[in-house]
PDB file of C-alpha atoms in Angstrom:
ATOM      1  CA  MET A   1      16.846  -1.027 -41.152  1.00  0.00           C
ATOM      2  CA  GLU A   2      16.484   2.218 -39.170  1.00  0.00           C
ATOM      3  CA  PHE A   3      14.776   2.099 -35.782  1.00  0.00           C
ATOM      4  CA  ILE A   4      13.404   5.258 -34.184  1.00  0.00           C
ATOM      5  CA  PHE A   5      12.596   5.526 -30.475  1.00  0.00           C
ATOM      6  CA  GLU A   6      10.649   8.600 -29.344  1.00  0.00           C
ATOM      7  CA  ARG A   7      10.708   9.763 -25.755  1.00  0.00           C
ATOM      8  CA  ALA A   8       9.300  12.779 -23.937  1.00  0.00           C
ATOM      9  CA  ILE A   9      11.492  14.500 -21.356  1.00  0.00           C
ATOM     10  CA  ASN A  10      10.146  14.421 -17.804  1.00  0.00           C
ATOM     11  CA  TYR A  11      10.530  17.278 -15.330  1.00  0.00           C
ATOM     12  CA  TYR A  12      12.453  15.125 -12.846  1.00  0.00           C
ATOM     13  CA  GLU A  13      15.136  14.474 -15.492  1.00  0.00           C
ATOM     14  CA  THR A  14      16.170  18.124 -15.599  1.00  0.00           C
ATOM     15  CA  ASP A  15      18.668  19.951 -13.437  1.00  0.00           C
ATOM     16  CA  LYS A  16      18.602  23.347 -11.714  1.00  0.00           C
ATOM     17  CA  MET A  17      19.196  25.040 -15.078  1.00  0.00           C
ATOM     18  CA  GLY A  18      16.116  23.343 -16.553  1.00  0.00           C
ATOM     19  CA  VAL A  19      18.008  21.116 -18.992  1.00  0.00           C
ATOM     20  CA  VAL A  20      18.261  17.338 -18.996  1.00  0.00           C
ATOM     21  CA  HIS A  21      21.008  16.247 -16.627  1.00  0.00           C
ATOM     22  CA  HIS A  22      23.820  14.583 -18.555  1.00  0.00           C
ATOM     23  CA  SER A  23      23.583  11.335 -16.553  1.00  0.00           C
ATOM     24  CA  ASN A  24      20.049  10.676 -17.801  1.00  0.00           C
ATOM     25  CA  TYR A  25      21.199  10.205 -21.377  1.00  0.00           C
ATOM     26  CA  ILE A  26      22.772   6.860 -20.468  1.00  0.00           C
ATOM     27  CA  ARG A  27      19.333   5.696 -19.299  1.00  0.00           C
ATOM     28  CA  PHE A  28      17.769   6.984 -22.517  1.00  0.00           C
ATOM     29  CA  LEU A  29      20.263   4.958 -24.561  1.00  0.00           C
ATOM     30  CA  GLU A  30      19.419   1.827 -22.555  1.00  0.00           C
ATOM     31  CA  GLU A  31      15.679   2.361 -23.057  1.00  0.00           C
ATOM     32  CA  ALA A  32      16.137   2.775 -26.794  1.00  0.00           C
ATOM     33  CA  ARG A  33      18.388  -0.299 -26.993  1.00  0.00           C
ATOM     34  CA  CYS A  34      15.822  -2.457 -25.141  1.00  0.00           C
ATOM     35  CA  TYR A  35      12.911  -1.394 -27.359  1.00  0.00           C
ATOM     36  CA  TRP A  36      15.069  -1.727 -30.469  1.00  0.00           C
ATOM     37  CA  LEU A  37      16.108  -5.295 -29.679  1.00  0.00           C
ATOM     38  CA  LYS A  38      12.486  -6.151 -28.899  1.00  0.00           C
ATOM     39  CA  SER A  39      11.393  -4.712 -32.261  1.00  0.00           C
ATOM     40  CA  VAL A  40      13.803  -7.016 -34.142  1.00  0.00           C
ATOM     41  CA  GLY A  41      12.676 -10.125 -32.282  1.00  0.00           C
ATOM     42  CA  MET A  42      15.416 -10.242 -29.642  1.00  0.00           C
ATOM     43  CA  PRO A  43      13.891  -8.939 -26.418  1.00  0.00           C
ATOM     44  CA  PHE A  44      16.170  -9.238 -23.401  1.00  0.00           C
ATOM     45  CA  GLU A  45      13.823 -11.835 -21.905  1.00  0.00           C
ATOM     46  CA  LEU A  46      14.342 -14.130 -24.918  1.00  0.00           C
ATOM     47  CA  LEU A  47      18.094 -13.619 -24.903  1.00  0.00           C
ATOM     48  CA  GLU A  48      18.243 -14.434 -21.184  1.00  0.00           C
ATOM     49  CA  GLU A  49      16.010 -17.512 -21.652  1.00  0.00           C
ATOM     50  CA  ASN A  50      18.659 -18.676 -24.124  1.00  0.00           C
ATOM     51  CA  GLY A  51      21.460 -18.106 -21.616  1.00  0.00           C
ATOM     52  CA  ILE A  52      22.747 -14.863 -23.167  1.00  0.00           C
ATOM     53  CA  THR A  53      23.533 -11.627 -21.363  1.00  0.00           C
ATOM     54  CA  ILE A  54      24.892  -8.461 -22.958  1.00  0.00           C
ATOM     55  CA  PRO A  55      26.730  -6.463 -20.282  1.00  0.00           C
ATOM     56  CA  VAL A  56      27.849  -2.910 -20.952  1.00  0.00           C
ATOM     57  CA  LEU A  57      31.628  -2.512 -21.066  1.00  0.00           C
ATOM     58  CA  GLY A  58      31.718   1.213 -21.739  1.00  0.00           C
ATOM     59  CA  VAL A  59      29.716   4.287 -22.653  1.00  0.00           C
ATOM     60  CA  ASN A  60      30.844   7.299 -24.642  1.00  0.00           C
ATOM     61  CA  CYS A  61      28.672  10.392 -25.169  1.00  0.00           C
ATOM     62  CA  THR A  62      29.318  13.687 -26.898  1.00  0.00           C
ATOM     63  CA  TYR A  63      26.741  16.309 -25.988  1.00  0.00           C
ATOM     64  CA  LYS A  64      25.921  18.657 -28.859  1.00  0.00           C
ATOM     65  CA  TYR A  65      22.801  20.523 -27.723  1.00  0.00           C
ATOM     66  CA  HIS A  66      20.400  20.544 -24.794  1.00  0.00           C
ATOM     67  CA  VAL A  67      16.752  19.587 -24.353  1.00  0.00           C
ATOM     68  CA  THR A  68      14.358  20.570 -21.597  1.00  0.00           C
ATOM     69  CA  PHE A  69      11.170  19.407 -19.880  1.00  0.00           C
ATOM     70  CA  GLY A  70       8.393  18.803 -22.388  1.00  0.00           C
ATOM     71  CA  ASP A  71      10.713  18.285 -25.357  1.00  0.00           C
ATOM     72  CA  THR A  72      10.573  15.029 -27.287  1.00  0.00           C
ATOM     73  CA  ILE A  73      13.726  13.316 -28.407  1.00  0.00           C
ATOM     74  CA  ILE A  74      14.264  10.767 -31.141  1.00  0.00           C
ATOM     75  CA  ILE A  75      16.914   8.118 -30.514  1.00  0.00           C
ATOM     76  CA  LYS A  76      18.343   6.122 -33.421  1.00  0.00           C
ATOM     77  CA  PRO A  77      20.402   3.106 -32.336  1.00  0.00           C
ATOM     78  CA  TYR A  78      22.443   1.022 -34.772  1.00  0.00           C
ATOM     79  CA  VAL A  79      25.174  -1.619 -34.657  1.00  0.00           C
ATOM     80  CA  LYS A  80      28.551  -0.004 -35.433  1.00  0.00           C
ATOM     81  CA  GLU A  81      30.727  -3.062 -34.854  1.00  0.00           C
ATOM     82  CA  TYR A  82      29.950  -6.726 -34.306  1.00  0.00           C
ATOM     83  CA  THR A  83      32.382  -9.650 -33.937  1.00  0.00           C
ATOM     84  CA  GLY A  84      30.228 -12.308 -32.281  1.00  0.00           C
ATOM     85  CA  VAL A  85      32.063 -11.731 -28.985  1.00  0.00           C
ATOM     86  CA  ARG A  86      31.767  -7.937 -28.794  1.00  0.00           C
ATOM     87  CA  MET A  87      29.412  -5.316 -30.162  1.00  0.00           C
ATOM     88  CA  THR A  88      29.370  -1.523 -30.317  1.00  0.00           C
ATOM     89  CA  VAL A  89      26.001   0.190 -30.589  1.00  0.00           C
ATOM     90  CA  GLY A  90      25.965   3.749 -31.916  1.00  0.00           C
ATOM     91  CA  TYR A  91      23.264   6.298 -31.171  1.00  0.00           C
ATOM     92  CA  GLU A  92      22.065   9.651 -32.415  1.00  0.00           C
ATOM     93  CA  ILE A  93      19.669  11.677 -30.315  1.00  0.00           C
ATOM     94  CA  ILE A  94      17.750  14.409 -32.091  1.00  0.00           C
ATOM     95  CA  ASP A  95      15.326  17.051 -30.793  1.00  0.00           C
ATOM     96  CA  LYS A  96      12.088  16.161 -32.573  1.00  0.00           C
ATOM     97  CA  LYS A  97      10.827  19.742 -32.849  1.00  0.00           C
ATOM     98  CA  THR A  98      14.020  21.550 -33.865  1.00  0.00           C
ATOM     99  CA  GLU A  99      15.733  18.572 -35.548  1.00  0.00           C
ATOM    100  CA  LYS A 100      18.980  19.607 -33.826  1.00  0.00           C
ATOM    101  CA  LEU A 101      21.490  16.907 -33.009  1.00  0.00           C
ATOM    102  CA  VAL A 102      21.514  16.579 -29.211  1.00  0.00           C
ATOM    103  CA  LEU A 103      23.948  13.719 -28.647  1.00  0.00           C
ATOM    104  CA  ILE A 104      26.187  11.261 -30.425  1.00  0.00           C
ATOM    105  CA  GLY A 105      26.977   8.217 -28.344  1.00  0.00           C
ATOM    106  CA  GLU A 106      27.985   4.612 -28.233  1.00  0.00           C
ATOM    107  CA  THR A 107      27.855   1.688 -25.847  1.00  0.00           C
ATOM    108  CA  LYS A 108      30.315  -1.189 -25.975  1.00  0.00           C
ATOM    109  CA  HIS A 109      29.136  -4.666 -25.027  1.00  0.00           C
ATOM    110  CA  CYS A 110      30.228  -8.273 -24.871  1.00  0.00           C
ATOM    111  CA  PHE A 111      28.162 -11.437 -24.954  1.00  0.00           C
ATOM    112  CA  THR A 112      28.287 -13.768 -21.967  1.00  0.00           C
ATOM    113  CA  ASP A 113      26.558 -16.803 -20.560  1.00  0.00           C
ATOM    114  CA  LYS A 114      24.609 -16.587 -17.294  1.00  0.00           C
ATOM    115  CA  THR A 115      27.841 -16.927 -15.284  1.00  0.00           C
ATOM    116  CA  LEU A 116      29.264 -13.905 -17.165  1.00  0.00           C
ATOM    117  CA  LYS A 117      31.767 -16.088 -19.045  1.00  0.00           C
ATOM    118  CA  PRO A 118      32.361 -14.544 -22.502  1.00  0.00           C
ATOM    119  CA  ILE A 119      30.830 -16.441 -25.421  1.00  0.00           C
ATOM    120  CA  ASN A 120      31.015 -16.174 -29.172  1.00  0.00           C
ATOM    121  CA  LEU A 121      27.448 -15.672 -30.303  1.00  0.00           C
ATOM    122  CA  LYS A 122      28.352 -16.934 -33.790  1.00  0.00           C
ATOM    123  CA  LYS A 123      29.077 -20.352 -32.251  1.00  0.00           C
ATOM    124  CA  HIS A 124      26.743 -20.265 -29.237  1.00  0.00           C
ATOM    125  CA  LYS A 125      23.472 -19.084 -30.884  1.00  0.00           C
ATOM    126  CA  LYS A 126      23.857 -18.524 -34.610  1.00  0.00           C
ATOM    127  CA  GLU A 127      20.231 -17.396 -35.076  1.00  0.00           C
ATOM    128  CA  PHE A 128      20.842 -14.382 -32.821  1.00  0.00           C
ATOM    129  CA  SER A 129      24.228 -13.724 -34.367  1.00  0.00           C
ATOM    130  CA  ASP A 130      22.647 -13.615 -37.822  1.00  0.00           C
ATOM    131  CA  LYS A 131      20.218 -10.917 -36.631  1.00  0.00           C
ATOM    132  CA  PHE A 132      23.070  -8.779 -35.287  1.00  0.00           C
ATOM    133  CA  GLU A 133      24.914  -9.211 -38.591  1.00  0.00           C
ATOM    134  CA  ILE A 134      21.835  -7.870 -40.412  1.00  0.00           C
ATOM    135  CA  LEU A 135      21.703  -4.867 -38.040  1.00  0.00           C
ATOM    136  CA  LEU A 136      25.368  -4.028 -38.641  1.00  0.00           C
ATOM    137  CA  LYS A 137      25.504  -0.627 -40.337  1.00  0.00           C
ATOM    138  CA  LYS A 138      27.889  -0.951 -43.240  1.00  0.00           C
TER     139      LYS A 138
END
């Protein structure tokens, strides 16, 4: 099940050279991840109401091409790895107009309760775990 998140680049997200500053891509990944989870019936609000948080443990980005103010990017998130305790989300960012690959990235996460104690989602909330299993790109 492929999810596509489109986003226009704002002027304030560019640097002196007129290209998107590298630090903004981490925000773009977070935006895409939030909308993606909402689209599959797991908005962050619902997860938190059920005592689940998904902190970021790490971010890895490889920049392939640049985009500038006015460009539109397409972000495609997907689950690369899922154990019930940890999850890795992969991302591709593509320039909508040129179809060039802009970035390949991933974020690593764990599942915790509200006190940030790690939990196994397979045991804690199986209905959410089942949805992540379905999203796992095999």
